[in-house]
Amino acid sequence: MNVQQNTHESHTLTMTREFDAPRELVFDAFTDPDQLAAWFGPVGVDSPRDRIVVEPRVGGAWQLVMVYEEDGVTKEGPIDAVISVYDPPALLVATQRAEPDAGITRRPEMRLEFEDLGGRTRLHLTQGPFASAEWLDMTREGWGTSFTKLDKVLA
């Protein structure tokens, strides 16, 4: 099940996705660098293991670099966030540092709520605000294909 909602007025993304895996495993997929390297980023985008730092604690880093090719040129999409809420396996909140060149001027927050469904997990994602509807839409598409990759990692 995949439910998506865009709030263009505030440029905040909300998504709900169910995974066929226990809540602890899904939570770990967001905090274990080895697992993040296996699934994070849209199709065609890699997140090299040596470019991922996760310090699973309040005040810890949640950083990675997505690497992709565009028109024959290698490009990078860094994510540099600080964990503000860490309550495994139920809740992970991280706030991204501002990056004006990447359209990130409002320090978007990523809120991941993991709901136990008795062997399955419902993930509630809220992220934003973004600088524009375009950034919101690109992020929604990126999470969608990333979650498809995560399904395979959890299988």
PDB file of C-alpha atoms in Angstrom:
ATOM      1  CA  MET A   1       0.000   0.000   0.000  1.00  0.00           C
ATOM      2  CA  ASN A   2       1.330   3.374  -0.976  1.00  0.00           C
ATOM      3  CA  VAL A   3      -0.460   6.615  -0.110  1.00  0.00           C
ATOM      4  CA  GLN A   4       1.004   9.943  -1.160  1.00  0.00           C
ATOM      5  CA  GLN A   5      -0.067  13.478  -0.488  1.00  0.00           C
ATOM      6  CA  ASN A   6       1.486  16.725  -1.610  1.00  0.00           C
ATOM      7  CA  THR A   7       0.849  19.952   0.215  1.00  0.00           C
ATOM      8  CA  HIS A   8       2.032  22.507  -2.334  1.00  0.00           C
ATOM      9  CA  GLU A   9       1.134  25.473  -0.123  1.00  0.00           C
ATOM     10  CA  SER A  10       3.785  24.497   2.407  1.00  0.00           C
ATOM     11  CA  HIS A  11       5.837  22.253   0.098  1.00  0.00           C
ATOM     12  CA  THR A  12       5.750  19.440   2.631  1.00  0.00           C
ATOM     13  CA  LEU A  13       5.669  15.806   1.576  1.00  0.00           C
ATOM     14  CA  THR A  14       3.760  13.088   3.377  1.00  0.00           C
ATOM     15  CA  MET A  15       3.867   9.432   2.367  1.00  0.00           C
ATOM     16  CA  THR A  16       2.719   6.180   3.911  1.00  0.00           C
ATOM     17  CA  ARG A  17       4.219   2.875   2.838  1.00  0.00           C
ATOM     18  CA  GLU A  18       3.846  -0.657   4.165  1.00  0.00           C
ATOM     19  CA  PHE A  19       6.744  -3.093   4.218  1.00  0.00           C
ATOM     20  CA  ASP A  20       6.569  -6.862   4.602  1.00  0.00           C
ATOM     21  CA  ALA A  21       9.120  -6.883   7.423  1.00  0.00           C
ATOM     22  CA  PRO A  22       9.135  -6.357  11.190  1.00  0.00           C
ATOM     23  CA  ARG A  23       9.391  -2.802  12.458  1.00  0.00           C
ATOM     24  CA  GLU A  24      12.886  -3.330  13.929  1.00  0.00           C
ATOM     25  CA  LEU A  25      14.259  -4.408  10.541  1.00  0.00           C
ATOM     26  CA  VAL A  26      12.712  -1.474   8.703  1.00  0.00           C
ATOM     27  CA  PHE A  27      14.004   0.976  11.321  1.00  0.00           C
ATOM     28  CA  ASP A  28      17.491  -0.540  11.067  1.00  0.00           C
ATOM     29  CA  ALA A  29      17.449  -0.041   7.284  1.00  0.00           C
ATOM     30  CA  PHE A  30      17.434   3.728   7.959  1.00  0.00           C
ATOM     31  CA  THR A  31      20.209   3.702  10.566  1.00  0.00           C
ATOM     32  CA  ASP A  32      22.636   1.018   9.341  1.00  0.00           C
ATOM     33  CA  PRO A  33      25.062   2.493   6.756  1.00  0.00           C
ATOM     34  CA  ASP A  34      25.545  -0.890   5.037  1.00  0.00           C
ATOM     35  CA  GLN A  35      21.810  -1.202   4.458  1.00  0.00           C
ATOM     36  CA  LEU A  36      21.415   2.442   3.411  1.00  0.00           C
ATOM     37  CA  ALA A  37      24.098   1.908   0.769  1.00  0.00           C
ATOM     38  CA  ALA A  38      22.073  -0.993  -0.633  1.00  0.00           C
ATOM     39  CA  TRP A  39      18.819   0.894  -1.172  1.00  0.00           C
ATOM     40  CA  PHE A  40      18.896   4.647  -0.573  1.00  0.00           C
ATOM     41  CA  GLY A  41      18.405   6.846  -3.603  1.00  0.00           C
ATOM     42  CA  PRO A  42      16.185   6.708  -6.657  1.00  0.00           C
ATOM     43  CA  VAL A  43      16.725   4.103  -9.362  1.00  0.00           C
ATOM     44  CA  GLY A  44      19.940   4.996 -11.185  1.00  0.00           C
ATOM     45  CA  VAL A  45      21.419   6.689  -8.133  1.00  0.00           C
ATOM     46  CA  ASP A  46      24.027   5.133  -5.839  1.00  0.00           C
ATOM     47  CA  SER A  47      24.789   5.954  -2.223  1.00  0.00           C
ATOM     48  CA  PRO A  48      28.367   4.690  -1.743  1.00  0.00           C
ATOM     49  CA  ARG A  49      28.974   3.094   1.658  1.00  0.00           C
ATOM     50  CA  ASP A  50      32.115   5.158   2.232  1.00  0.00           C
ATOM     51  CA  ARG A  51      30.037   8.361   1.876  1.00  0.00           C
ATOM     52  CA  ILE A  52      27.479   7.448   4.579  1.00  0.00           C
ATOM     53  CA  VAL A  53      27.725   8.476   8.236  1.00  0.00           C
ATOM     54  CA  VAL A  54      25.003   7.609  10.730  1.00  0.00           C
ATOM     55  CA  GLU A  55      25.454   8.299  14.417  1.00  0.00           C
ATOM     56  CA  PRO A  56      22.277   6.759  15.898  1.00  0.00           C
ATOM     57  CA  ARG A  57      21.609   9.171  18.757  1.00  0.00           C
ATOM     58  CA  VAL A  58      20.091  12.588  19.362  1.00  0.00           C
ATOM     59  CA  GLY A  59      22.580  15.113  18.004  1.00  0.00           C
ATOM     60  CA  GLY A  60      24.199  12.493  15.772  1.00  0.00           C
ATOM     61  CA  ALA A  61      24.834  12.805  12.060  1.00  0.00           C
ATOM     62  CA  TRP A  62      22.615  11.326   9.327  1.00  0.00           C
ATOM     63  CA  GLN A  63      24.676  12.027   6.224  1.00  0.00           C
ATOM     64  CA  LEU A  64      25.086  10.492   2.828  1.00  0.00           C
ATOM     65  CA  VAL A  65      25.947  11.409  -0.715  1.00  0.00           C
ATOM     66  CA  MET A  66      23.882  10.231  -3.653  1.00  0.00           C
ATOM     67  CA  VAL A  67      25.955   9.842  -6.824  1.00  0.00           C
ATOM     68  CA  TYR A  68      24.390   9.852 -10.287  1.00  0.00           C
ATOM     69  CA  GLU A  69      25.170  10.610 -13.893  1.00  0.00           C
ATOM     70  CA  GLU A  70      23.446  13.355 -15.851  1.00  0.00           C
ATOM     71  CA  ASP A  71      24.308  14.052 -19.483  1.00  0.00           C
ATOM     72  CA  GLY A  72      27.538  12.069 -19.116  1.00  0.00           C
ATOM     73  CA  VAL A  73      28.649  14.064 -16.073  1.00  0.00           C
ATOM     74  CA  THR A  74      28.926  12.541 -12.587  1.00  0.00           C
ATOM     75  CA  LYS A  75      26.990  14.590 -10.054  1.00  0.00           C
ATOM     76  CA  GLU A  76      26.426  14.375  -6.317  1.00  0.00           C
ATOM     77  CA  GLY A  77      23.422  15.019  -4.110  1.00  0.00           C
ATOM     78  CA  PRO A  78      24.561  15.357  -0.502  1.00  0.00           C
ATOM     79  CA  ILE A  79      22.240  15.010   2.464  1.00  0.00           C
ATOM     80  CA  ASP A  80      23.630  16.481   5.658  1.00  0.00           C
ATOM     81  CA  ALA A  81      21.239  16.161   8.583  1.00  0.00           C
ATOM     82  CA  VAL A  82      21.324  15.988  12.363  1.00  0.00           C
ATOM     83  CA  ILE A  83      19.170  13.517  14.298  1.00  0.00           C
ATOM     84  CA  SER A  84      16.826  15.419  16.611  1.00  0.00           C
ATOM     85  CA  VAL A  85      14.649  12.511  17.794  1.00  0.00           C
ATOM     86  CA  TYR A  86      15.901   8.946  18.118  1.00  0.00           C
ATOM     87  CA  ASP A  87      13.419   6.442  19.585  1.00  0.00           C
ATOM     88  CA  PRO A  88      14.079   3.003  18.061  1.00  0.00           C
ATOM     89  CA  PRO A  89      12.228   1.267  16.564  1.00  0.00           C
ATOM     90  CA  ALA A  90       9.353   3.764  16.552  1.00  0.00           C
ATOM     91  CA  LEU A  91      10.616   7.190  15.497  1.00  0.00           C
ATOM     92  CA  LEU A  92      13.533   8.857  13.725  1.00  0.00           C
ATOM     93  CA  VAL A  93      13.602  12.595  13.046  1.00  0.00           C
ATOM     94  CA  ALA A  94      16.471  14.414  11.348  1.00  0.00           C
ATOM     95  CA  THR A  95      16.793  18.044  10.299  1.00  0.00           C
ATOM     96  CA  GLN A  96      18.794  18.858   7.209  1.00  0.00           C
ATOM     97  CA  ARG A  97      21.258  21.702   7.224  1.00  0.00           C
ATOM     98  CA  ALA A  98      20.410  24.518   4.814  1.00  0.00           C
ATOM     99  CA  GLU A  99      21.896  24.204   1.313  1.00  0.00           C
ATOM    100  CA  PRO A 100      20.789  27.208  -0.775  1.00  0.00           C
ATOM    101  CA  ASP A 101      22.464  25.854  -3.946  1.00  0.00           C
ATOM    102  CA  ALA A 102      20.376  22.667  -3.739  1.00  0.00           C
ATOM    103  CA  GLY A 103      17.071  24.485  -3.248  1.00  0.00           C
ATOM    104  CA  ILE A 104      17.168  23.713   0.483  1.00  0.00           C
ATOM    105  CA  THR A 105      16.807  26.989   2.308  1.00  0.00           C
ATOM    106  CA  ARG A 106      14.279  26.134   4.991  1.00  0.00           C
ATOM    107  CA  ARG A 107      16.116  23.294   6.793  1.00  0.00           C
ATOM    108  CA  PRO A 108      13.623  20.560   5.968  1.00  0.00           C
ATOM    109  CA  GLU A 109      12.886  17.950   8.560  1.00  0.00           C
ATOM    110  CA  MET A 110      12.549  14.239   7.807  1.00  0.00           C
ATOM    111  CA  ARG A 111      10.183  12.500  10.211  1.00  0.00           C
ATOM    112  CA  LEU A 112       9.945   8.699   9.998  1.00  0.00           C
ATOM    113  CA  GLU A 113       7.306   6.966  12.133  1.00  0.00           C
ATOM    114  CA  PHE A 114       7.415   3.163  12.173  1.00  0.00           C
ATOM    115  CA  GLU A 115       4.101   1.479  13.040  1.00  0.00           C
ATOM    116  CA  ASP A 116       4.139  -2.195  14.079  1.00  0.00           C
ATOM    117  CA  LEU A 117       1.568  -4.237  12.149  1.00  0.00           C
ATOM    118  CA  GLY A 118       2.441  -7.610  13.675  1.00  0.00           C
ATOM    119  CA  GLY A 119       5.317  -8.700  11.439  1.00  0.00           C
ATOM    120  CA  ARG A 120       4.733  -5.930   8.890  1.00  0.00           C
ATOM    121  CA  THR A 121       5.543  -2.236   9.200  1.00  0.00           C
ATOM    122  CA  ARG A 122       3.694   0.886   8.162  1.00  0.00           C
ATOM    123  CA  LEU A 123       6.080   3.788   7.620  1.00  0.00           C
ATOM    124  CA  HIS A 124       4.728   7.322   7.875  1.00  0.00           C
ATOM    125  CA  LEU A 125       7.133   9.797   6.249  1.00  0.00           C
ATOM    126  CA  THR A 126       6.817  13.558   6.547  1.00  0.00           C
ATOM    127  CA  GLN A 127       9.499  15.732   4.973  1.00  0.00           C
ATOM    128  CA  GLY A 128       9.761  19.433   4.346  1.00  0.00           C
ATOM    129  CA  PRO A 129       9.277  22.211   3.878  1.00  0.00           C
ATOM    130  CA  PHE A 130      10.965  22.389   0.484  1.00  0.00           C
ATOM    131  CA  ALA A 131      11.757  25.557  -1.439  1.00  0.00           C
ATOM    132  CA  SER A 132       9.417  24.689  -4.314  1.00  0.00           C
ATOM    133  CA  ALA A 133       6.807  22.272  -5.570  1.00  0.00           C
ATOM    134  CA  GLU A 134       9.430  20.967  -8.029  1.00  0.00           C
ATOM    135  CA  TRP A 135      11.737  19.887  -5.170  1.00  0.00           C
ATOM    136  CA  LEU A 136       8.805  18.319  -3.371  1.00  0.00           C
ATOM    137  CA  ASP A 137       7.811  16.326  -6.475  1.00  0.00           C
ATOM    138  CA  MET A 138      11.385  15.161  -7.136  1.00  0.00           C
ATOM    139  CA  THR A 139      11.682  14.050  -3.521  1.00  0.00           C
ATOM    140  CA  ARG A 140       8.381  12.140  -3.696  1.00  0.00           C
ATOM    141  CA  GLU A 141       9.528  10.301  -6.826  1.00  0.00           C
ATOM    142  CA  GLY A 142      12.915   9.570  -5.243  1.00  0.00           C
ATOM    143  CA  TRP A 143      11.396   8.061  -2.110  1.00  0.00           C
ATOM    144  CA  GLY A 144       9.008   5.988  -4.204  1.00  0.00           C
ATOM    145  CA  THR A 145      11.744   4.243  -6.173  1.00  0.00           C
ATOM    146  CA  SER A 146      13.980   4.048  -3.103  1.00  0.00           C
ATOM    147  CA  PHE A 147      11.223   2.207  -1.248  1.00  0.00           C
ATOM    148  CA  THR A 148      10.975  -0.282  -4.116  1.00  0.00           C
ATOM    149  CA  LYS A 149      14.704  -0.948  -3.670  1.00  0.00           C
ATOM    150  CA  LEU A 150      14.201  -1.223   0.101  1.00  0.00           C
ATOM    151  CA  ASP A 151      11.512  -3.880  -0.442  1.00  0.00           C
ATOM    152  CA  LYS A 152      14.185  -6.050  -2.103  1.00  0.00           C
ATOM    153  CA  VAL A 153      16.700  -5.468   0.713  1.00  0.00           C
ATOM    154  CA  LEU A 154      14.109  -6.468   3.329  1.00  0.00           C
ATOM    155  CA  ALA A 155      12.957  -9.582   1.421  1.00  0.00           C
TER     156      ALA A 155
END
